[in-house]
Tab-separated table of C-alpha atoms and ligand atoms in Angstrom:
chain	number	residue	atom	x	y	z
K	1	MET	CA	-4.161	-12.588	24.673
K	2	THR	CA	-7.192	-10.475	25.475
K	3	GLY	CA	-8.819	-8.709	28.538
K	4	MET	CA	-7.698	-5.941	30.792
K	5	SER	CA	-4.734	-7.457	32.502
K	6	PRO	CA	-1.575	-5.592	31.283
K	7	LEU	CA	1.163	-7.370	29.348
K	8	GLN	CA	4.735	-6.275	30.088
K	9	THR	CA	7.761	-6.088	27.869
K	10	ASP	CA	11.031	-4.280	27.445
K	11	VAL	CA	10.719	-3.947	23.581
K	12	LEU	CA	7.355	-3.865	21.992
K	13	VAL	CA	7.328	-4.318	18.281
K	14	ILE	CA	4.160	-3.412	16.466
K	15	GLY	CA	3.616	-5.288	13.295
K	16	ALA	CA	4.968	-8.755	12.361
K	17	GLY	CA	5.814	-8.192	8.596
K	18	PRO	CA	9.435	-8.416	7.483
K	19	THR	CA	10.358	-5.337	9.390
K	20	GLY	CA	8.778	-6.248	12.711
K	21	ALA	CA	9.948	-9.866	12.484
K	22	SER	CA	13.384	-8.827	11.813
K	23	ALA	CA	13.368	-6.259	14.614
K	24	GLY	CA	11.949	-8.964	16.912
K	25	ALA	CA	14.611	-11.510	15.935
K	26	TRP	CA	17.594	-9.112	16.367
K	27	ALA	CA	16.226	-7.535	19.589
K	28	ALA	CA	15.634	-11.058	21.153
K	29	ARG	CA	19.157	-12.141	19.968
K	30	ALA	CA	20.543	-9.147	21.772
K	31	GLY	CA	18.992	-10.449	24.893
K	32	LEU	CA	16.226	-7.969	25.156
K	33	ASP	CA	12.754	-9.087	26.470
K	34	THR	CA	10.757	-8.663	23.150
K	35	LEU	CA	7.061	-8.963	22.361
K	36	VAL	CA	5.944	-8.677	18.634
K	37	ILE	CA	2.223	-8.092	18.091
K	38	ASP	CA	0.139	-7.834	14.963
K	39	ALA	CA	-3.418	-7.013	14.171
K	40	GLN	CA	-3.828	-10.120	12.092
K	41	GLU	CA	-3.517	-13.919	12.686
K	42	PHE	CA	-0.415	-15.366	10.980
K	43	PRO	CA	0.118	-16.705	8.254
K	44	ARG	CA	-1.279	-13.652	6.510
K	45	ASP	CA	-1.179	-12.417	2.994
K	46	LYS	CA	0.123	-9.068	1.861
K	47	ALA	CA	-0.058	-7.295	-1.525
K	48	CYS	CA	3.385	-7.668	-2.929
K	49	GLY	CA	5.403	-8.637	-5.864
K	50	ASP	CA	7.075	-11.347	-3.749
K	51	GLY	CA	10.493	-10.467	-5.301
K	52	LEU	CA	13.534	-10.879	-3.189
K	53	THR	CA	16.475	-8.762	-4.588
K	54	PRO	CA	20.056	-9.798	-3.818
K	55	ARG	CA	19.993	-7.259	-0.979
K	56	ALA	CA	17.084	-9.031	0.609
K	57	ILE	CA	18.946	-12.364	0.134
K	58	ALA	CA	21.872	-11.094	1.911
K	59	GLU	CA	19.795	-9.860	4.923
K	60	MET	CA	17.784	-13.143	4.991
K	61	THR	CA	21.105	-15.072	5.070
K	62	ARG	CA	22.301	-12.876	7.816
K	63	LEU	CA	19.060	-13.781	9.751
K	64	GLY	CA	19.844	-17.411	9.231
K	65	MET	CA	17.299	-18.233	6.558
K	66	ALA	CA	19.556	-20.027	4.059
K	67	ASP	CA	17.472	-23.233	4.386
K	68	PHE	CA	14.300	-21.437	3.505
K	69	LEU	CA	15.977	-19.906	0.405
K	70	ARG	CA	17.416	-23.165	-0.714
K	71	GLY	CA	13.884	-24.468	-1.201
K	72	ARG	CA	12.973	-21.459	-3.430
K	73	PRO	CA	13.612	-20.531	-7.066
K	74	SER	CA	16.832	-18.704	-7.660
K	75	ASN	CA	16.985	-16.157	-10.365
K	76	TRP	CA	19.964	-14.772	-12.184
K	77	GLY	CA	18.820	-11.235	-12.907
K	78	LEU	CA	16.341	-9.168	-14.738
K	79	ARG	CA	14.845	-9.475	-18.156
K	80	ALA	CA	13.960	-5.866	-18.932
K	81	ALA	CA	11.592	-5.292	-21.820
K	82	GLY	CA	10.066	-2.247	-23.515
K	83	PHE	CA	10.366	0.200	-26.383
K	84	GLY	CA	11.276	-2.567	-28.779
K	85	ARG	CA	13.905	-4.227	-26.850
K	86	THR	CA	14.528	-6.942	-24.327
K	87	TRP	CA	17.794	-7.256	-22.298
K	88	HIS	CA	18.817	-10.021	-19.910
K	89	LEU	CA	20.701	-8.199	-17.164
K	90	PRO	CA	22.451	-10.504	-14.610
K	91	TRP	CA	22.491	-9.334	-10.894
K	92	PRO	CA	25.904	-7.458	-10.594
K	93	GLY	CA	27.179	-9.516	-7.730
K	94	GLY	CA	30.174	-7.741	-6.127
K	95	THR	CA	29.648	-7.218	-2.443
K	96	MET	CA	26.081	-8.686	-2.778
K	97	PRO	CA	24.855	-12.101	-3.729
K	98	ALA	CA	24.673	-12.642	-7.456
K	99	HIS	CA	21.064	-14.199	-7.300
K	100	GLY	CA	17.645	-13.158	-6.201
K	101	SER	CA	14.566	-15.099	-5.323
K	102	ALA	CA	10.799	-14.953	-4.904
K	103	ALA	CA	8.524	-16.274	-2.216
K	104	PRO	CA	4.762	-15.636	-1.628
K	105	ARG	CA	4.401	-13.303	1.220
K	106	VAL	CA	2.013	-15.632	2.977
K	107	GLU	CA	4.941	-18.001	3.337
K	108	LEU	CA	7.781	-15.616	3.512
K	109	ASP	CA	6.372	-13.538	6.432
K	110	ALA	CA	5.490	-16.570	8.510
K	111	ALA	CA	8.967	-17.926	8.024
K	112	ILE	CA	10.651	-14.683	9.077
K	113	LEU	CA	8.302	-14.509	12.111
K	114	GLU	CA	9.312	-18.024	12.956
K	115	VAL	CA	12.993	-16.927	13.047
K	116	ALA	CA	11.982	-14.199	15.419
K	117	ARG	CA	10.213	-16.740	17.775
K	118	GLN	CA	13.175	-19.167	17.604
K	119	SER	CA	15.401	-16.249	18.506
K	120	GLY	CA	13.417	-15.727	21.688
K	121	ALA	CA	10.823	-13.099	20.835
K	122	ARG	CA	7.189	-13.690	21.930
K	123	PHE	CA	4.490	-13.225	19.319
K	124	ALA	CA	0.864	-12.157	20.071
K	125	PRO	CA	-1.441	-12.174	17.110
K	126	GLY	CA	-5.011	-10.421	16.808
K	127	LEU	CA	-3.692	-7.414	18.736
K	128	LYS	CA	-4.549	-4.262	16.836
K	129	VAL	CA	-3.092	-1.027	18.336
K	130	ALA	CA	-5.834	1.499	18.959
K	131	GLN	CA	-4.206	4.034	21.307
K	132	ILE	CA	-0.864	5.321	22.124
K	133	LYS	CA	-0.398	8.287	24.249
K	134	PRO	CA	3.251	9.253	24.893
K	135	ASP	CA	3.735	10.872	28.379
K	136	ALA	CA	4.741	14.473	28.613
K	137	ASP	CA	8.365	13.640	28.114
K	138	GLY	CA	7.469	12.096	24.733
K	139	ARG	CA	8.138	8.576	25.952
K	140	ILE	CA	5.691	5.693	25.238
K	141	ARG	CA	5.187	3.663	28.345
K	142	GLU	CA	1.982	1.806	27.424
K	143	VAL	CA	0.005	0.923	24.387
K	144	THR	CA	-3.817	0.005	24.272
K	145	THR	CA	-5.228	-2.341	21.633
K	146	ALA	CA	-8.725	-2.430	20.133
K	147	ASP	CA	-9.871	-5.129	22.508
K	148	GLY	CA	-8.756	-3.186	25.612
K	149	THR	CA	-5.489	-4.984	26.241
K	150	VAL	CA	-2.897	-2.788	27.863
K	151	ILE	CA	0.669	-3.377	27.027
K	152	ARG	CA	3.330	-1.881	29.239
K	153	CYS	CA	6.746	-1.374	27.595
K	154	ARG	CA	10.089	0.578	27.914
K	155	ARG	CA	10.520	1.143	24.214
K	156	VAL	CA	8.659	0.644	20.888
K	157	ILE	CA	9.596	-0.208	17.293
K	158	VAL	CA	6.701	0.745	15.057
K	159	ALA	CA	6.720	-1.590	11.983
K	160	ASP	CA	3.019	-1.521	11.074
K	161	GLY	CA	3.324	-0.910	7.315
K	162	ALA	CA	2.600	1.596	4.575
K	163	ARG	CA	-0.386	3.374	6.428
K	164	SER	CA	1.198	3.080	9.851
K	165	PRO	CA	-1.807	3.755	12.145
K	166	SER	CA	0.453	3.859	15.128
K	167	GLY	CA	2.849	6.098	13.440
K	168	ARG	CA	-0.135	8.466	12.814
K	169	LEU	CA	-0.997	8.410	16.436
K	170	LEU	CA	2.514	9.526	17.159
K	171	GLY	CA	2.490	12.454	14.691
K	172	ARG	CA	4.000	10.653	11.639
K	173	THR	CA	3.369	12.518	8.314
K	174	TRP	CA	3.541	10.914	4.874
K	175	HIS	CA	4.358	13.661	2.329
K	176	ARG	CA	2.530	12.671	-0.834
K	177	ASP	CA	3.915	15.756	-2.735
K	178	THR	CA	6.923	13.407	-3.027
K	179	VAL	CA	6.716	10.472	-5.416
K	180	TYR	CA	4.815	7.396	-4.110
K	181	GLY	CA	3.750	4.023	-5.580
K	182	VAL	CA	0.357	2.506	-6.367
K	183	ALA	CA	0.571	-1.165	-7.240
K	184	ALA	CA	-1.332	-4.314	-7.528
K	185	ARG	CA	-0.409	-8.017	-7.840
K	186	ALA	CA	-2.105	-11.223	-8.762
K	187	TYR	CA	-1.201	-14.920	-8.850
K	188	VAL	CA	-1.466	-16.703	-12.123
K	189	THR	CA	-0.773	-20.343	-13.373
K	190	SER	CA	2.128	-20.432	-15.753
K	191	GLN	CA	4.061	-23.135	-17.642
K	192	ARG	CA	7.073	-21.069	-17.172
K	193	SER	CA	7.077	-20.603	-13.376
K	194	ALA	CA	10.718	-22.073	-13.219
K	195	ASP	CA	12.201	-19.363	-15.540
K	196	PRO	CA	15.447	-18.214	-13.930
K	197	TRP	CA	14.809	-14.606	-14.762
K	198	ILE	CA	12.421	-12.127	-13.231
K	199	SER	CA	10.828	-9.931	-15.849
K	200	SER	CA	10.001	-6.341	-15.878
K	201	HIS	CA	8.150	-4.482	-18.700
K	202	LEU	CA	9.249	-0.771	-18.549
K	203	GLU	CA	6.697	0.301	-21.277
K	204	LEU	CA	3.394	-0.017	-19.394
K	205	ARG	CA	0.407	1.200	-21.457
K	206	GLY	CA	-3.151	2.036	-20.446
K	207	SER	CA	-6.455	1.016	-22.193
K	208	GLU	CA	-6.177	3.704	-24.747
K	209	GLY	CA	-2.418	2.827	-25.560
K	210	GLU	CA	-1.227	5.813	-23.527
K	211	ILE	CA	2.152	5.427	-21.754
K	212	LEU	CA	1.913	5.091	-17.892
K	213	SER	CA	4.669	6.026	-15.513
K	214	GLY	CA	5.328	2.644	-14.084
K	215	TYR	CA	5.999	-0.904	-15.028
K	216	GLY	CA	4.619	-4.385	-15.160
K	217	TRP	CA	6.310	-7.469	-13.708
K	218	VAL	CA	6.195	-11.332	-13.889
K	219	PHE	CA	8.062	-12.957	-11.001
K	220	PRO	CA	8.255	-16.782	-11.309
K	221	LEU	CA	7.525	-18.610	-8.105
K	222	GLY	CA	8.759	-22.125	-9.096
K	223	ASP	CA	5.465	-23.697	-7.959
K	224	GLY	CA	3.482	-23.636	-11.262
K	225	THR	CA	2.484	-19.957	-10.680
K	226	VAL	CA	3.911	-16.486	-11.223
K	227	ASN	CA	3.354	-13.254	-9.359
K	228	LEU	CA	2.178	-10.829	-11.985
K	229	GLY	CA	1.533	-7.152	-11.226
K	230	VAL	CA	1.533	-3.538	-12.183
K	231	GLY	CA	2.799	-0.488	-10.410
K	232	THR	CA	2.640	3.185	-11.256
K	233	LEU	CA	4.248	6.276	-9.684
K	234	ALA	CA	2.311	9.213	-8.494
K	235	THR	CA	2.557	12.545	-6.712
K	236	ASP	CA	-0.156	14.882	-5.324
K	237	ARG	CA	0.252	16.929	-8.382
K	238	ARG	CA	0.216	13.935	-10.764
K	239	PRO	CA	-2.155	11.356	-9.146
K	240	ALA	CA	-2.280	7.839	-10.635
K	241	ASP	CA	-5.499	7.914	-12.539
K	242	VAL	CA	-5.635	4.090	-13.246
K	243	ASN	CA	-7.999	1.317	-12.581
K	244	LEU	CA	-5.399	-1.296	-11.368
K	245	ARG	CA	-7.682	-4.238	-11.603
K	246	ARG	CA	-8.395	-3.450	-15.316
K	247	LEU	CA	-4.716	-2.693	-15.848
K	248	ILE	CA	-3.670	-6.118	-14.414
K	249	GLU	CA	-6.195	-7.870	-16.742
K	250	GLN	CA	-4.842	-5.983	-19.679
K	251	TYR	CA	-1.160	-6.688	-18.730
K	252	TYR	CA	-2.120	-10.273	-18.190
K	253	ALA	CA	-3.560	-10.472	-21.646
K	254	GLY	CA	-0.328	-9.036	-23.081
K	255	GLN	CA	1.804	-11.543	-21.249
K	256	ALA	CA	-0.364	-14.691	-21.617
K	257	GLU	CA	1.370	-16.157	-24.712
K	258	GLU	CA	4.908	-15.390	-23.717
K	259	TRP	CA	4.478	-16.749	-20.063
K	260	GLN	CA	1.993	-19.540	-21.099
K	261	LEU	CA	-0.532	-18.205	-18.515
K	262	SER	CA	-3.818	-19.983	-17.935
K	263	GLY	CA	-6.859	-19.328	-15.835
K	264	ALA	CA	-7.879	-15.969	-14.410
K	265	PRO	CA	-5.694	-13.792	-12.305
K	266	GLN	CA	-6.211	-14.888	-8.705
K	267	ARG	CA	-6.091	-13.027	-5.392
K	268	VAL	CA	-5.772	-9.514	-6.981
K	269	ARG	CA	-4.737	-7.096	-4.321
K	270	SER	CA	-3.503	-3.510	-4.401
K	271	ALA	CA	-1.782	-1.039	-1.998
K	272	LEU	CA	0.033	2.225	-1.795
K	273	LEU	CA	3.656	2.416	-1.251
K	274	PRO	CA	5.383	5.346	0.695
K	275	MET	CA	8.777	5.822	-0.897
K	276	GLY	CA	12.202	7.288	-0.478
K	277	GLY	CA	11.832	8.301	3.163
K	278	ALA	CA	9.093	10.811	2.347
K	279	VAL	CA	7.859	10.417	5.989
K	280	SER	CA	8.428	12.810	8.940
K	281	GLY	CA	8.010	12.087	12.598
K	282	VAL	CA	9.837	8.756	12.481
K	283	ALA	CA	11.272	8.698	16.036
K	284	GLY	CA	10.766	9.879	19.548
K	285	PRO	CA	12.784	9.480	22.823
K	286	ASN	CA	12.004	5.761	23.166
K	287	TRP	CA	10.411	4.657	19.866
K	288	VAL	CA	11.365	4.531	16.154
K	289	LEU	CA	9.406	3.814	12.963
K	290	ALA	CA	11.002	1.359	10.577
K	291	GLY	CA	10.338	-0.298	7.149
K	292	ASP	CA	7.348	0.921	5.116
K	293	ALA	CA	6.091	3.025	8.208
K	294	ALA	CA	9.290	5.078	7.811
K	295	GLY	CA	8.862	5.245	3.942
K	296	CYS	CA	11.734	2.875	3.360
K	297	VAL	CA	10.837	1.634	-0.136
K	298	ASN	CA	13.039	2.117	-3.331
K	299	PRO	CA	11.289	4.773	-5.396
K	300	LEU	CA	12.704	3.237	-8.631
K	301	ASN	CA	11.481	-0.387	-8.239
K	302	GLY	CA	9.024	-0.447	-5.357
K	303	GLU	CA	11.026	-3.022	-3.286
K	304	GLY	CA	10.813	-2.620	0.407
K	305	ILE	CA	11.341	-6.216	1.905
K	306	ASP	CA	15.168	-5.643	2.103
K	307	TYR	CA	14.810	-2.237	3.596
K	308	GLY	CA	12.335	-3.575	6.141
K	309	LEU	CA	14.640	-6.360	7.096
K	310	GLU	CA	17.563	-3.977	7.435
K	311	THR	CA	15.823	-1.172	9.308
K	312	GLY	CA	14.290	-3.713	11.639
K	313	ARG	CA	17.852	-4.894	12.457
K	314	LEU	CA	19.136	-1.364	12.717
K	315	ALA	CA	16.352	-0.426	15.151
K	316	ALA	CA	16.959	-3.461	17.294
K	317	GLN	CA	20.748	-2.751	17.391
K	318	LEU	CA	20.051	0.826	18.360
K	319	PHE	CA	17.841	-0.320	21.271
K	320	ALA	CA	20.359	-2.998	22.249
K	321	ALA	CA	22.952	-0.194	22.642
K	322	GLY	CA	20.775	1.141	25.324
K	323	GLY	CA	19.923	4.599	24.234
K	324	ALA	CA	16.117	4.294	24.226
K	325	VAL	CA	15.931	3.199	27.950
K	326	THR	CA	17.083	6.656	29.451
K	327	GLY	CA	18.385	8.768	26.460
K	328	ASP	CA	16.680	10.008	23.299
K	329	VAL	CA	16.958	7.753	20.239
K	330	ALA	CA	15.232	10.333	18.024
K	331	ALA	CA	18.478	12.089	17.908
K	332	GLU	CA	20.152	9.075	16.550
K	333	TRP	CA	17.439	7.282	14.371
K	334	VAL	CA	17.086	10.016	11.711
K	335	PRO	CA	20.808	10.664	11.315
K	336	LEU	CA	21.256	6.828	11.020
K	337	LEU	CA	18.547	6.494	8.435
K	338	THR	CA	19.852	9.508	6.574
K	339	THR	CA	23.477	8.349	6.507
K	340	ARG	CA	22.503	4.864	5.185
K	341	TYR	CA	19.684	5.776	2.735
K	342	GLY	CA	19.379	9.505	2.503
K	343	ALA	CA	21.528	10.118	-0.510
K	344	ALA	CA	20.224	7.186	-2.488
K	345	PHE	CA	16.634	7.815	-1.707
K	346	SER	CA	16.991	11.593	-2.644
K	347	ALA	CA	18.455	10.848	-6.114
K	348	ALA	CA	16.095	7.961	-6.715
K	349	ARG	CA	12.986	9.888	-5.897
K	350	ARG	CA	14.167	12.950	-7.981
K	351	LEU	CA	14.526	10.498	-10.934
K	352	ALA	CA	11.194	8.758	-10.111
K	353	ALA	CA	9.379	12.078	-10.013
K	354	LEU	CA	10.765	12.769	-13.617
K	355	LEU	CA	9.251	9.523	-14.554
K	356	THR	CA	5.776	10.629	-13.607
K	357	ALA	CA	5.851	12.871	-16.601
K	358	PRO	CA	4.777	10.832	-19.563
K	359	GLU	CA	6.675	13.029	-22.026
K	360	PHE	CA	9.836	12.343	-20.210
K	361	LEU	CA	9.351	8.622	-20.197
K	362	LEU	CA	8.532	8.550	-23.770
K	363	ARG	CA	11.691	10.399	-24.627
K	364	ALA	CA	14.044	8.700	-22.125
K	365	GLY	CA	12.546	5.197	-22.419
K	366	PRO	CA	13.746	4.372	-25.984
K	367	VAL	CA	17.150	6.027	-25.335
K	368	GLY	CA	17.786	4.057	-22.079
K	369	MET	CA	16.650	0.829	-23.582
K	370	ARG	CA	18.931	1.242	-26.634
K	371	SER	CA	21.984	0.578	-24.470
K	372	ARG	CA	22.774	-2.659	-22.620
K	373	SER	CA	25.569	-0.921	-20.634
K	374	LEU	CA	23.078	1.824	-19.587
K	375	MET	CA	20.453	-0.766	-18.536
K	376	THR	CA	23.130	-2.673	-16.545
K	377	VAL	CA	23.939	0.421	-14.611
K	378	ALA	CA	20.164	1.211	-14.269
K	379	LEU	CA	19.519	-2.377	-12.827
K	380	ARG	CA	22.301	-1.861	-10.149
K	381	VAL	CA	21.024	1.605	-9.251
K	382	MET	CA	17.303	0.650	-9.360
K	383	GLY	CA	17.949	-2.566	-7.401
K	384	ASN	CA	19.590	-0.609	-4.613
K	385	LEU	CA	22.729	-2.635	-5.304
K	386	VAL	CA	25.460	0.024	-4.654
K	387	THR	CA	26.991	-0.522	-1.280
K	388	PRO	CA	29.346	1.713	0.785
K	389	GLU	CA	32.084	-0.740	0.126
K	390	ASP	CA	31.778	-0.386	-3.637
K	391	THR	CA	34.540	1.886	-4.965
K	392	ASP	CA	33.993	1.512	-8.810
K	393	ALA	CA	33.082	4.573	-11.035
K	394	VAL	CA	29.322	3.733	-11.097
K	395	ALA	CA	29.129	3.567	-7.366
K	396	ARG	CA	31.241	6.768	-6.998
K	397	LEU	CA	29.085	8.642	-9.439
K	398	TRP	CA	25.705	7.420	-7.871
K	399	ARG	CA	26.898	8.326	-4.357
K	400	GLY	CA	27.993	11.781	-5.776
K	401	LEU	CA	24.639	12.371	-7.469
K	402	GLY	CA	22.927	11.336	-4.231
K	403	ARG	CA	24.947	13.804	-2.137
K	404	THR	CA	24.204	16.628	-4.515
K	405	SER	CA	20.557	15.827	-4.562
K	406	LEU	CA	20.393	15.606	-0.786
K	407	ARG	CA	21.964	19.170	-0.703
K	408	LEU	CA	19.241	20.401	-3.026
K	409	ASP	CA	16.349	18.869	-1.174
K	410	GLU	CA	13.938	21.265	0.378
K	411	ARG	CA	12.777	18.392	2.618
K	412	PRO	CA	15.397	15.660	2.752
K	413	PRO	CA	14.286	11.954	3.438
K	414	PHE	CA	13.074	11.534	6.953
K	415	ALA	CA	13.076	15.217	7.774
K	416	ALA	CA	10.194	17.184	9.026
C	1	LIG	C1	1.796	-4.405	-5.000
C	1	LIG	C2	3.054	-4.384	-4.331
C	1	LIG	C3	4.091	-5.019	-4.739
C	1	LIG	C4	5.367	-4.989	-4.048
C	1	LIG	N1	6.437	-5.859	-4.616
C	1	LIG	C5	7.581	-5.881	-3.803
C	1	LIG	C6	8.544	-6.774	-4.213
C	1	LIG	O1	8.459	-7.570	-5.206
C	1	LIG	N2	9.723	-6.850	-3.488
C	1	LIG	C7	9.919	-6.031	-2.366
C	1	LIG	O2	10.970	-6.122	-1.799
C	1	LIG	N3	8.894	-5.172	-1.992
C	1	LIG	C8	7.700	-5.194	-2.645
C	1	LIG	N4	6.791	-4.299	-2.206
C	1	LIG	C9	6.905	-3.580	-0.962
C	1	LIG	C10	6.745	-4.520	0.245
C	1	LIG	O3	5.561	-5.162	0.189
C	1	LIG	C11	6.880	-3.672	1.562
C	1	LIG	O4	7.926	-2.809	1.467
C	1	LIG	C12	7.050	-4.632	2.740
C	1	LIG	O5	5.838	-5.327	3.012
C	1	LIG	C13	7.307	-3.801	4.041
C	1	LIG	O6	7.217	-4.607	5.150
C	1	LIG	P1	6.775	-4.080	6.611
C	1	LIG	O7	7.001	-5.238	7.518
C	1	LIG	O8	7.340	-2.700	6.813
C	1	LIG	O9	5.201	-3.872	6.442
C	1	LIG	P2	3.985	-4.940	6.201
C	1	LIG	O10	4.557	-6.032	5.522
C	1	LIG	O11	2.905	-4.280	5.573
C	1	LIG	O12	3.647	-5.352	7.700
C	1	LIG	C14	2.908	-4.508	8.510
C	1	LIG	C15	2.215	-5.312	9.616
C	1	LIG	O13	1.728	-4.472	10.623
C	1	LIG	C16	0.425	-4.946	10.937
C	1	LIG	N5	-0.387	-3.897	11.494
C	1	LIG	C17	-0.891	-2.761	10.866
C	1	LIG	N6	-1.613	-2.045	11.648
C	1	LIG	C18	-1.517	-2.573	12.912
C	1	LIG	C19	-2.035	-2.160	14.099
C	1	LIG	N7	-2.934	-1.147	14.346
C	1	LIG	N8	-1.702	-2.964	15.218
C	1	LIG	C20	-0.955	-4.149	15.091
C	1	LIG	N9	-0.499	-4.595	13.917
C	1	LIG	C21	-0.713	-3.683	12.813
C	1	LIG	C22	-0.167	-5.497	9.678
C	1	LIG	O14	-1.185	-6.431	9.985
C	1	LIG	C23	0.993	-6.170	9.010
C	1	LIG	O15	1.148	-7.456	9.325
C	1	LIG	C24	5.467	-4.256	-2.925
C	1	LIG	C25	4.395	-3.524	-2.393
C	1	LIG	C26	3.111	-3.591	-3.127
C	1	LIG	C27	1.986	-2.893	-2.469
C-alpha cells in the first residue's frame, strides 16, 4: 500500500502490537470500519519477557484465543528467589485465571493480529507514520506515512509503543522524573523449558556484587528454550547506570546450572518501559493513546501486554459508543484510565521509586523474603491481580493505599 492515493477508514489504529491488534479486533467487532497499520512487516520481534500473567490470559480468552493458549505452556505461579530464600507462590486465582503462560512475541503478536483480521479489521504493514497535524479544532482527519501515503480517517487509536512517535507529534510527554524501566531479554536453550513455574530473582547484583534495583527472570517457553532477562528501575534522578548486555551474561552465568542452560544467549534485545501512566497528552477530541504509548505498564513487574490488550479494548469500546465522531473523547479517556488504573499505578510507582534506592532494597528485601504470606500478597499486588470485584482485606487495603497515594500525587497518572 504505497503511493499518493489516499486510504480511507473510520478508525485508524497506529501500531499492530498487542494494544493495536486488540483495539483493531474490538473496533471491527463493534462494526466499525477499521484499518490497523504498522511500520514493520509481521511477524515481527519485540524485546519482551514473553510472560503472560493471569490477567493477560483473561483478556486473551475474552478475545477468543483459548486455542492459541492451549498449545502453550501453562504455569502455576512464581518462583521468587533472593536474599537467601526461594518461595513457590501460586497465582491467587479468585476472579482471575489461576494460571499464566508465556509465548514468544514474534508468535504472540502475529496471532493477536490474526484475530483482529478475522474480526474484520484491515491490516497494512510497512506504513510508518511520519506526519500528523490535527486541524484547528484538535481533530485528526489525516495521517501521512514516510512513503507519502495519505490515510484519511475519522478517529485514531495510537498504539505505537513505548516511544510513541505519533504520540509525540500530538504533544505526548513521557515524564521520566517518575519511575521507568530499562530491561533486556535473551533466548537460551534449557533442559527445563517445561518447568511449570516462572522464576524471578529479586536480588539482582552488578559486576561488583552491588545490589541493583531490579530483578532477573527466567520464563520457560516449553519449546526447549527459556526467555531470560534483566530489568532495572530508574528515574531522572537515579538513572540506571548498567550495561544490560553484560548484566544478562552475568545473570545467565548465575542461572546456567539450575536451569541447565547451554549455548550463548541469543537475540539479546533491550528497551525502555514507560510505567504507571507517567505520560501526559494521552487524548484529543477524536484520538487516544493506549498501551505503552499511554505508559500503561506495571511499575512493579514491567508487564504491559495485559494493559495493552485491555486499553486497546477500552479505546475501541469508547469509539464504538460514538463520542469520537462528533464529541470530545479526551474528556472521557483520561477519567476512564484513571478510574481503572490510577490508584494502583500511583501506589505501585511510589513503591517502585523506593526500590530505586539500593539502601531501601537492601533493608526491605531480606525482610520481605522472610515471610511467605508477605510474598503471596506481593505477588498479587505486583502481578496486578486485585480486581474491583475483590472484597477481601488485601484488596481493600491495596485500593485504600492507592486512593491515598493518588490524593498525594503532584502529577497523578495520565495527568498533564
Ligand atoms: C525487556 C522487556 C521485557 C518485558 N517483559 C514483559 C513480560 O514478560 N510481560 C508483559 O506483559 N510485558 C512485558 N514487557 C512490556 C511489553 O513488552 C509491552 O508493554 C507491550 O509490548 C506493549 O504493547 P504495545 O502494543 O503497546 O506496544 P508494542 O508491542 O511496542 O507495539 C507497538 C507497534 O507500533 C509500531 N510502530 C511504532 N512506530 C510506528 C510508526 N511511526 N508508524 C507505524 N507503526 C509504528 C511498532 O512497529 C510496533 O509493532 C516487557 C518489555 C521489555 C522492554
